[in-house]
Amino acid sequence: MSKPSIVLVPGAWHVPAHFNHVIEKLEDQAYVCVGVNLPTNSRNPLVDGRLLGIEDDVAAIRAAVTNQLDAGNDVVVVTHSYGTVPGTAALTGLSLKARKTAGNTNGVVGVVIISGFILPPDSTMLTIMNGQLPPQYLLETNTTLPFAGPGAINILYNDIDHNEALKAVWKLAPQSYGVNTSIIPDQVAGITGIQNAAVEALREKSVHVYKEIAKSGHSPFSE
């Protein structure tokens, strides 16, 4: 039986290179790994007069997943933090069960959620935060949000080697402010029918969930 391809979805500010330690280990085990560059992690998020938002990340993730499905591979999707929002929403209709019903032989067979969250659809991130950006969000020229405030090391990489944490910080990119004002899509619809390591609340939606607790900070893949 062939191994599934692994599509890795970074969170806010993060890029696929943040998964390099994990990718190296997975590739040693003959897994095909695909990192998704989220369009909203950009220094220039204003495109055609609008700010890039969650829907743009959804499209990029879905394209990466369907590319592997079209190649005949099953897929496991790994999402981190904010990446869980578009990363799960992008999977609607792509589960193995749904694709078999449509006459295909492969599909998304698993979702691994790292430090992620399932948010109510049809709202916005800014609304959920009561209209107040956290102190680590620094709004630049009404378009981008670099990581600021208390410091990325203390919040994102507080439990790894300091030099490794510095390398991770240097890779961070600003995030489009449009992520906070665009409509949150339906995440549960995206992962219905897929076994996944997620959060307890999903069980209320009849999604089969496996839960693993790691003694780690927000970014365990950086170790």
CSV table of N, CA and C in Angstrom, one decimal, residues 31-159:
chain,number,residue,atom,x,y,z
A,31,TYR,N,8.0,9.6,2.6
A,31,TYR,CA,6.7,10.4,2.4
A,31,TYR,C,7.0,11.6,1.4
A,32,VAL,N,6.0,11.8,0.6
A,32,VAL,CA,6.0,13.0,-0.3
A,32,VAL,C,5.5,14.2,0.6
A,33,CYS,N,6.2,15.3,0.7
A,33,CYS,CA,5.7,16.4,1.6
A,33,CYS,C,5.6,17.6,0.7
A,34,VAL,N,4.5,18.3,0.9
A,34,VAL,CA,4.2,19.5,0.1
A,34,VAL,C,3.8,20.6,1.1
A,35,GLY,N,4.6,21.7,1.1
A,35,GLY,CA,4.3,22.9,2.0
A,35,GLY,C,3.5,23.9,1.2
A,36,VAL,N,2.6,24.5,1.8
A,36,VAL,CA,1.7,25.5,1.2
A,36,VAL,C,2.2,26.9,1.6
A,37,ASN,N,2.5,27.7,0.6
A,37,ASN,CA,2.7,29.1,0.9
A,37,ASN,C,1.4,29.8,0.9
A,38,LEU,N,1.0,30.3,2.1
A,38,LEU,CA,-0.3,31.0,2.2
A,38,LEU,C,-0.2,32.4,1.6
A,39,PRO,N,-1.1,32.7,0.7
A,39,PRO,CA,-1.0,34.0,0.0
A,39,PRO,C,-1.1,35.2,1.0
A,40,THR,N,-1.8,35.0,2.2
A,40,THR,CA,-2.0,36.1,3.1
A,40,THR,C,-0.7,36.3,3.9
A,41,ASN,N,0.3,35.4,3.9
A,41,ASN,CA,1.5,35.7,4.6
A,41,ASN,C,2.4,36.4,3.6
A,42,SER,N,2.3,37.7,3.5
A,42,SER,CA,2.9,38.5,2.4
A,42,SER,C,3.2,39.9,2.9
A,43,ARG,N,4.2,40.5,2.3
A,43,ARG,CA,4.6,41.9,2.6
A,43,ARG,C,3.7,42.8,1.7
A,44,ASN,N,3.1,42.2,0.7
A,44,ASN,CA,2.3,43.0,-0.3
A,44,ASN,C,0.9,42.3,-0.5
A,45,PRO,N,0.1,42.4,0.5
A,45,PRO,CA,-1.2,41.7,0.5
A,45,PRO,C,-2.3,42.4,-0.3
A,46,LEU,N,-2.1,43.6,-0.8
A,46,LEU,CA,-3.1,44.3,-1.5
A,46,LEU,C,-3.0,43.9,-3.0
A,47,VAL,N,-4.1,43.2,-3.4
A,47,VAL,CA,-4.1,42.7,-4.8
A,47,VAL,C,-5.4,43.2,-5.5
A,48,ASP,N,-5.3,43.9,-6.6
A,48,ASP,CA,-6.4,44.3,-7.4
A,48,ASP,C,-7.4,45.1,-6.5
A,49,GLY,N,-6.8,46.0,-5.6
A,49,GLY,CA,-7.6,46.9,-4.8
A,49,GLY,C,-8.2,46.2,-3.5
A,50,ARG,N,-7.9,45.0,-3.2
A,50,ARG,CA,-8.4,44.4,-2.0
A,50,ARG,C,-7.3,43.6,-1.3
A,51,LEU,N,-7.6,43.5,0.0
A,51,LEU,CA,-6.6,42.7,0.9
A,51,LEU,C,-6.9,41.2,0.7
A,52,LEU,N,-5.8,40.5,0.6
A,52,LEU,CA,-5.9,39.0,0.6
A,52,LEU,C,-6.5,38.6,1.9
A,53,GLY,N,-7.4,37.6,1.8
A,53,GLY,CA,-8.1,37.1,3.0
A,53,GLY,C,-8.1,35.6,3.1
A,54,ILE,N,-8.9,35.1,4.0
A,54,ILE,CA,-9.0,33.6,4.3
A,54,ILE,C,-9.3,32.9,3.0
A,55,GLU,N,-10.2,33.4,2.2
A,55,GLU,CA,-10.6,32.7,1.0
A,55,GLU,C,-9.4,32.4,0.0
A,56,ASP,N,-8.5,33.3,0.0
A,56,ASP,CA,-7.3,33.1,-0.8
A,56,ASP,C,-6.4,32.0,-0.3
A,57,ASP,N,-6.3,31.9,1.0
A,57,ASP,CA,-5.6,30.7,1.6
A,57,ASP,C,-6.3,29.4,1.3
A,58,VAL,N,-7.7,29.4,1.4
A,58,VAL,CA,-8.4,28.2,1.1
A,58,VAL,C,-8.1,27.8,-0.3
A,59,ALA,N,-8.1,28.7,-1.2
A,59,ALA,CA,-7.9,28.3,-2.6
A,59,ALA,C,-6.5,27.7,-2.8
A,60,ALA,N,-5.5,28.3,-2.2
A,60,ALA,CA,-4.1,27.8,-2.3
A,60,ALA,C,-4.0,26.4,-1.7
A,61,ILE,N,-4.6,26.2,-0.6
A,61,ILE,CA,-4.5,24.9,0.1
A,61,ILE,C,-5.3,23.8,-0.7
A,62,ARG,N,-6.4,24.2,-1.2
A,62,ARG,CA,-7.2,23.2,-2.0
A,62,ARG,C,-6.5,22.8,-3.3
A,63,ALA,N,-5.8,23.8,-3.9
A,63,ALA,CA,-5.1,23.5,-5.1
A,63,ALA,C,-3.9,22.5,-4.8
A,64,ALA,N,-3.2,22.7,-3.7
A,64,ALA,CA,-2.1,21.8,-3.3
A,64,ALA,C,-2.6,20.4,-3.0
A,65,VAL,N,-3.7,20.3,-2.4
A,65,VAL,CA,-4.3,19.0,-2.0
A,65,VAL,C,-4.8,18.3,-3.3
A,66,THR,N,-5.6,19.0,-4.1
A,66,THR,CA,-6.1,18.4,-5.3
A,66,THR,C,-5.0,18.0,-6.3
A,67,ASN,N,-3.9,18.7,-6.3
A,67,ASN,CA,-2.8,18.4,-7.2
A,67,ASN,C,-2.2,17.0,-6.8
A,68,GLN,N,-2.2,16.7,-5.5
A,68,GLN,CA,-1.7,15.4,-5.1
A,68,GLN,C,-2.8,14.3,-5.3
A,69,LEU,N,-4.0,14.7,-5.2
A,69,LEU,CA,-5.1,13.7,-5.5
A,69,LEU,C,-5.1,13.4,-6.9
A,70,ASP,N,-4.9,14.4,-7.8
A,70,ASP,CA,-4.9,14.2,-9.2
A,70,ASP,C,-3.8,13.3,-9.6
A,71,ALA,N,-2.7,13.3,-8.8
A,71,ALA,CA,-1.5,12.4,-9.1
A,71,ALA,C,-1.8,11.0,-8.6
A,72,GLY,N,-2.9,10.7,-8.0
A,72,GLY,CA,-3.3,9.4,-7.6
A,72,GLY,C,-2.9,9.1,-6.2
A,73,ASN,N,-2.5,10.1,-5.4
A,73,ASN,CA,-2.1,9.8,-4.0
A,73,ASN,C,-3.2,10.1,-3.0
A,74,ASP,N,-3.3,9.3,-2.0
A,74,ASP,CA,-4.1,9.8,-0.8
A,74,ASP,C,-3.3,10.9,-0.1
A,75,VAL,N,-4.0,11.7,0.7
A,75,VAL,CA,-3.4,12.9,1.3
A,75,VAL,C,-3.7,12.9,2.8
A,76,VAL,N,-2.7,13.3,3.6
A,76,VAL,CA,-2.9,13.7,5.0
A,76,VAL,C,-2.6,15.2,5.0
A,77,VAL,N,-3.5,16.0,5.6
A,77,VAL,CA,-3.2,17.4,5.7
A,77,VAL,C,-2.8,17.7,7.2
A,78,VAL,N,-1.7,18.5,7.3
A,78,VAL,CA,-1.3,18.9,8.6
A,78,VAL,C,-1.4,20.4,8.7
A,79,THR,N,-2.2,20.9,9.7
A,79,THR,CA,-2.4,22.4,9.8
A,79,THR,C,-1.9,22.9,11.2
A,80,HIS,N,-1.4,24.1,11.1
A,80,HIS,CA,-0.8,24.7,12.4
A,80,HIS,C,-1.6,26.0,12.6
A,81,SER,N,-2.1,26.2,13.9
A,81,SER,CA,-2.6,27.4,14.4
A,81,SER,C,-3.7,28.0,13.4
A,82,TYR,N,-3.5,29.3,13.0
A,82,TYR,CA,-4.4,29.9,12.1
A,82,TYR,C,-4.6,29.0,10.8
A,83,GLY,N,-3.6,28.4,10.3
A,83,GLY,CA,-3.7,27.5,9.1
A,83,GLY,C,-4.8,26.5,9.2
A,84,THR,N,-5.3,26.2,10.4
A,84,THR,CA,-6.4,25.3,10.6
A,84,THR,C,-7.7,25.8,10.0
A,85,VAL,N,-7.9,27.1,10.0
A,85,VAL,CA,-9.1,27.7,9.6
A,85,VAL,C,-9.3,27.5,8.1
A,86,PRO,N,-8.3,28.0,7.2
A,86,PRO,CA,-8.5,27.7,5.8
A,86,PRO,C,-8.1,26.2,5.5
A,87,GLY,N,-7.3,25.6,6.3
A,87,GLY,CA,-6.8,24.3,6.0
A,87,GLY,C,-7.9,23.2,6.1
A,88,THR,N,-8.8,23.4,7.0
A,88,THR,CA,-9.9,22.5,7.1
A,88,THR,C,-11.1,22.9,6.1
A,89,ALA,N,-11.3,24.1,6.0
A,89,ALA,CA,-12.4,24.6,5.1
A,89,ALA,C,-12.1,24.2,3.6
A,90,ALA,N,-10.8,24.1,3.3
A,90,ALA,CA,-10.4,23.8,1.9
A,90,ALA,C,-10.7,22.3,1.5
A,91,LEU,N,-11.1,21.5,2.5
A,91,LEU,CA,-11.2,20.1,2.2
A,91,LEU,C,-12.6,19.6,1.9
A,92,THR,N,-13.6,20.5,1.8
A,92,THR,CA,-15.0,20.1,1.6
A,92,THR,C,-15.0,19.2,0.3
A,93,GLY,N,-15.6,18.0,0.4
A,93,GLY,CA,-15.8,17.1,-0.7
A,93,GLY,C,-14.6,16.3,-1.1
A,94,LEU,N,-13.5,16.4,-0.3
A,94,LEU,CA,-12.3,15.8,-0.7
A,94,LEU,C,-11.9,14.6,0.2
A,95,SER,N,-12.8,14.2,1.1
A,95,SER,CA,-12.5,13.1,2.0
A,95,SER,C,-12.6,11.8,1.1
A,96,LEU,N,-12.0,10.7,1.6
A,96,LEU,CA,-12.0,9.5,0.8
A,96,LEU,C,-13.4,9.0,0.6
A,97,LYS,N,-14.2,9.1,1.6
A,97,LYS,CA,-15.6,8.7,1.5
A,97,LYS,C,-16.4,9.5,0.4
A,98,ALA,N,-16.2,10.8,0.4
A,98,ALA,CA,-16.9,11.7,-0.5
A,98,ALA,C,-16.4,11.4,-1.9
A,99,ARG,N,-15.1,11.2,-2.1
A,99,ARG,CA,-14.5,11.0,-3.4
A,99,ARG,C,-14.9,9.6,-4.0
A,100,LYS,N,-15.0,8.6,-3.1
A,100,LYS,CA,-15.4,7.3,-3.6
A,100,LYS,C,-16.8,7.4,-4.1
A,101,THR,N,-17.6,8.1,-3.4
A,101,THR,CA,-19.0,8.3,-3.8
A,101,THR,C,-19.1,8.9,-5.2
A,102,ALA,N,-18.1,9.8,-5.5
A,102,ALA,CA,-18.1,10.4,-6.8
A,102,ALA,C,-17.3,9.6,-7.9
A,103,GLY,N,-16.9,8.4,-7.5
A,103,GLY,CA,-16.3,7.5,-8.5
A,103,GLY,C,-14.7,7.6,-8.5
A,104,ASN,N,-14.1,8.2,-7.5
A,104,ASN,CA,-12.7,8.3,-7.4
A,104,ASN,C,-12.2,7.2,-6.4
A,105,THR,N,-10.9,6.9,-6.4
A,105,THR,CA,-10.4,5.8,-5.6
A,105,THR,C,-9.5,6.3,-4.5
A,106,ASN,N,-9.3,7.6,-4.4
A,106,ASN,CA,-8.4,8.2,-3.4
A,106,ASN,C,-9.0,9.4,-2.8
A,107,GLY,N,-8.4,10.0,-1.7
A,107,GLY,CA,-9.0,11.2,-1.1
A,107,GLY,C,-8.1,11.6,0.1
A,108,VAL,N,-8.6,12.5,0.8
A,108,VAL,CA,-8.0,13.0,2.1
A,108,VAL,C,-8.3,12.0,3.2
A,109,VAL,N,-7.3,11.3,3.7
A,109,VAL,CA,-7.5,10.2,4.7
A,109,VAL,C,-7.3,10.7,6.1
A,110,GLY,N,-6.8,11.9,6.3
A,110,GLY,CA,-6.5,12.3,7.7
A,110,GLY,C,-6.2,13.8,7.7
A,111,VAL,N,-6.5,14.4,8.9
A,111,VAL,CA,-6.1,15.8,9.2
A,111,VAL,C,-5.5,15.8,10.5
A,112,VAL,N,-4.3,16.4,10.6
A,112,VAL,CA,-3.6,16.6,11.9
A,112,VAL,C,-3.6,18.1,12.2
A,113,ILE,N,-4.2,18.4,13.3
A,113,ILE,CA,-4.3,19.8,13.7
A,113,ILE,C,-3.4,20.1,14.9
A,114,ILE,N,-2.4,21.0,14.7
A,114,ILE,CA,-1.4,21.4,15.7
A,114,ILE,C,-1.7,22.8,16.2
A,115,SER,N,-2.0,22.9,17.5
A,115,SER,CA,-2.3,24.2,18.1
A,115,SER,C,-3.3,25.0,17.3
A,116,GLY,N,-4.3,24.3,16.8
A,116,GLY,CA,-5.3,24.9,15.9
A,116,GLY,C,-6.6,25.1,16.6
A,117,PHE,N,-7.6,25.6,15.9
A,117,PHE,CA,-8.9,25.9,16.4
A,117,PHE,C,-10.0,25.8,15.4
A,118,ILE,N,-11.2,25.5,15.8
A,118,ILE,CA,-12.4,25.5,15.0
A,118,ILE,C,-13.2,26.7,15.4
A,119,LEU,N,-13.5,27.6,14.5
A,119,LEU,CA,-14.2,28.8,14.7
A,119,LEU,C,-15.6,28.8,14.1
A,120,PRO,N,-16.5,29.5,14.7
A,120,PRO,CA,-17.9,29.6,14.1
A,120,PRO,C,-17.9,30.2,12.8
A,121,PRO,N,-18.5,29.6,11.8
A,121,PRO,CA,-18.5,30.2,10.4
A,121,PRO,C,-19.4,31.5,10.3
A,122,ASP,N,-19.1,32.2,9.3
A,122,ASP,CA,-19.9,33.4,8.9
A,122,ASP,C,-19.6,34.6,9.9
A,123,SER,N,-18.6,34.5,10.7
A,123,SER,CA,-18.1,35.6,11.5
A,123,SER,C,-16.8,36.0,11.0
A,124,THR,N,-16.1,36.9,11.7
A,124,THR,CA,-14.7,37.3,11.3
A,124,THR,C,-13.8,37.1,12.5
A,125,MET,N,-12.5,37.0,12.3
A,125,MET,CA,-11.5,36.9,13.4
A,125,MET,C,-11.6,38.1,14.3
A,126,LEU,N,-11.8,39.3,13.7
A,126,LEU,CA,-11.8,40.5,14.4
A,126,LEU,C,-13.1,40.5,15.3
A,127,THR,N,-14.2,40.0,14.9
A,127,THR,CA,-15.4,40.0,15.7
A,127,THR,C,-15.2,39.0,16.9
A,128,ILE,N,-14.6,37.9,16.6
A,128,ILE,CA,-14.3,36.9,17.7
A,128,ILE,C,-13.4,37.5,18.7
A,129,MET,N,-12.5,38.4,18.3
A,129,MET,CA,-11.6,39.0,19.3
A,129,MET,C,-12.2,40.3,19.8
A,130,ASN,N,-13.5,40.4,19.7
A,130,ASN,CA,-14.2,41.6,20.2
A,130,ASN,C,-13.7,42.9,19.7
A,131,GLY,N,-13.3,42.9,18.4
A,131,GLY,CA,-12.9,44.1,17.7
A,131,GLY,C,-11.5,44.6,18.2
A,132,GLN,N,-10.8,43.8,19.0
A,132,GLN,CA,-9.5,44.3,19.5
A,132,GLN,C,-8.4,43.4,19.1
A,133,LEU,N,-7.4,43.9,18.4
A,133,LEU,CA,-6.3,43.1,18.0
A,133,LEU,C,-5.4,42.8,19.3
A,134,PRO,N,-4.9,41.5,19.4
A,134,PRO,CA,-4.0,41.2,20.5
A,134,PRO,C,-2.7,42.1,20.4
A,135,PRO,N,-2.0,42.3,21.6
A,135,PRO,CA,-0.9,43.2,21.6
A,135,PRO,C,0.3,42.7,20.7
A,136,GLN,N,0.3,41.5,20.3
A,136,GLN,CA,1.4,41.0,19.5
A,136,GLN,C,1.1,41.3,18.0
A,137,TYR,N,0.0,41.9,17.7
A,137,TYR,CA,-0.4,42.3,16.3
A,137,TYR,C,-0.1,43.7,16.1
A,138,LEU,N,0.8,44.0,15.2
A,138,LEU,CA,1.2,45.4,14.9
A,138,LEU,C,0.7,45.8,13.5
A,139,LEU,N,-0.4,46.6,13.4
A,139,LEU,CA,-1.0,46.9,12.1
A,139,LEU,C,-0.1,47.9,11.4
A,140,GLU,N,0.3,47.6,10.2
A,140,GLU,CA,1.2,48.5,9.4
A,140,GLU,C,0.4,49.0,8.3
A,141,THR,N,0.3,50.3,8.1
A,141,THR,CA,-0.3,50.9,7.0
A,141,THR,C,-1.7,50.3,6.6
A,142,ASN,N,-2.4,49.8,7.6
A,142,ASN,CA,-3.7,49.2,7.4
A,142,ASN,C,-3.7,48.0,6.4
A,143,THR,N,-2.6,47.4,6.2
A,143,THR,CA,-2.6,46.3,5.3
A,143,THR,C,-1.9,45.0,5.9
A,144,THR,N,-0.8,45.2,6.6
A,144,THR,CA,-0.1,44.0,7.1
A,144,THR,C,0.0,44.0,8.6
A,145,LEU,N,0.2,42.8,9.1
A,145,LEU,CA,0.3,42.6,10.6
A,145,LEU,C,1.6,41.8,10.8
A,146,PRO,N,2.7,42.4,11.0
A,146,PRO,CA,3.9,41.7,11.4
A,146,PRO,C,3.7,41.2,12.9
A,147,PHE,N,4.5,40.2,13.3
A,147,PHE,CA,4.5,39.8,14.7
A,147,PHE,C,5.3,40.8,15.5
A,148,ALA,N,4.6,41.4,16.5
A,148,ALA,CA,5.3,42.4,17.3
A,148,ALA,C,5.0,42.1,18.8
A,149,GLY,N,4.9,43.2,19.6
A,149,GLY,CA,4.5,43.1,21.0
A,149,GLY,C,5.6,42.4,21.8
A,150,PRO,N,5.1,41.4,22.7
A,150,PRO,CA,6.0,40.7,23.7
A,150,PRO,C,7.2,40.0,23.0
A,151,GLY,N,7.1,39.7,21.8
A,151,GLY,CA,8.2,38.9,21.1
A,151,GLY,C,7.8,37.6,20.7
A,152,ALA,N,8.1,37.3,19.4
A,152,ALA,CA,7.7,36.0,18.9
A,152,ALA,C,8.4,34.8,19.6
A,153,ILE,N,9.6,35.0,20.1
A,153,ILE,CA,10.3,33.9,20.8
A,153,ILE,C,9.5,33.5,22.0
A,154,ASN,N,9.1,34.4,22.8
A,154,ASN,CA,8.3,34.1,24.0
A,154,ASN,C,7.0,33.4,23.8
A,155,ILE,N,6.3,33.8,22.7
A,155,ILE,CA,5.0,33.3,22.4
A,155,ILE,C,5.0,32.1,21.5
A,156,LEU,N,5.8,32.0,20.5
A,156,LEU,CA,5.8,31.0,19.5
A,156,LEU,C,6.8,29.9,19.8
A,157,TYR,N,8.0,30.3,20.3
A,157,TYR,CA,9.1,29.3,20.3
A,157,TYR,C,9.8,29.3,21.7
A,158,ASN,N,9.0,29.4,22.7
A,158,ASN,CA,9.6,29.6,24.1
A,158,ASN,C,10.2,28.3,24.6
A,159,ASP,N,10.0,27.2,24.0
A,159,ASP,CA,10.5,25.9,24.5
A,159,ASP,C,11.6,25.2,23.7
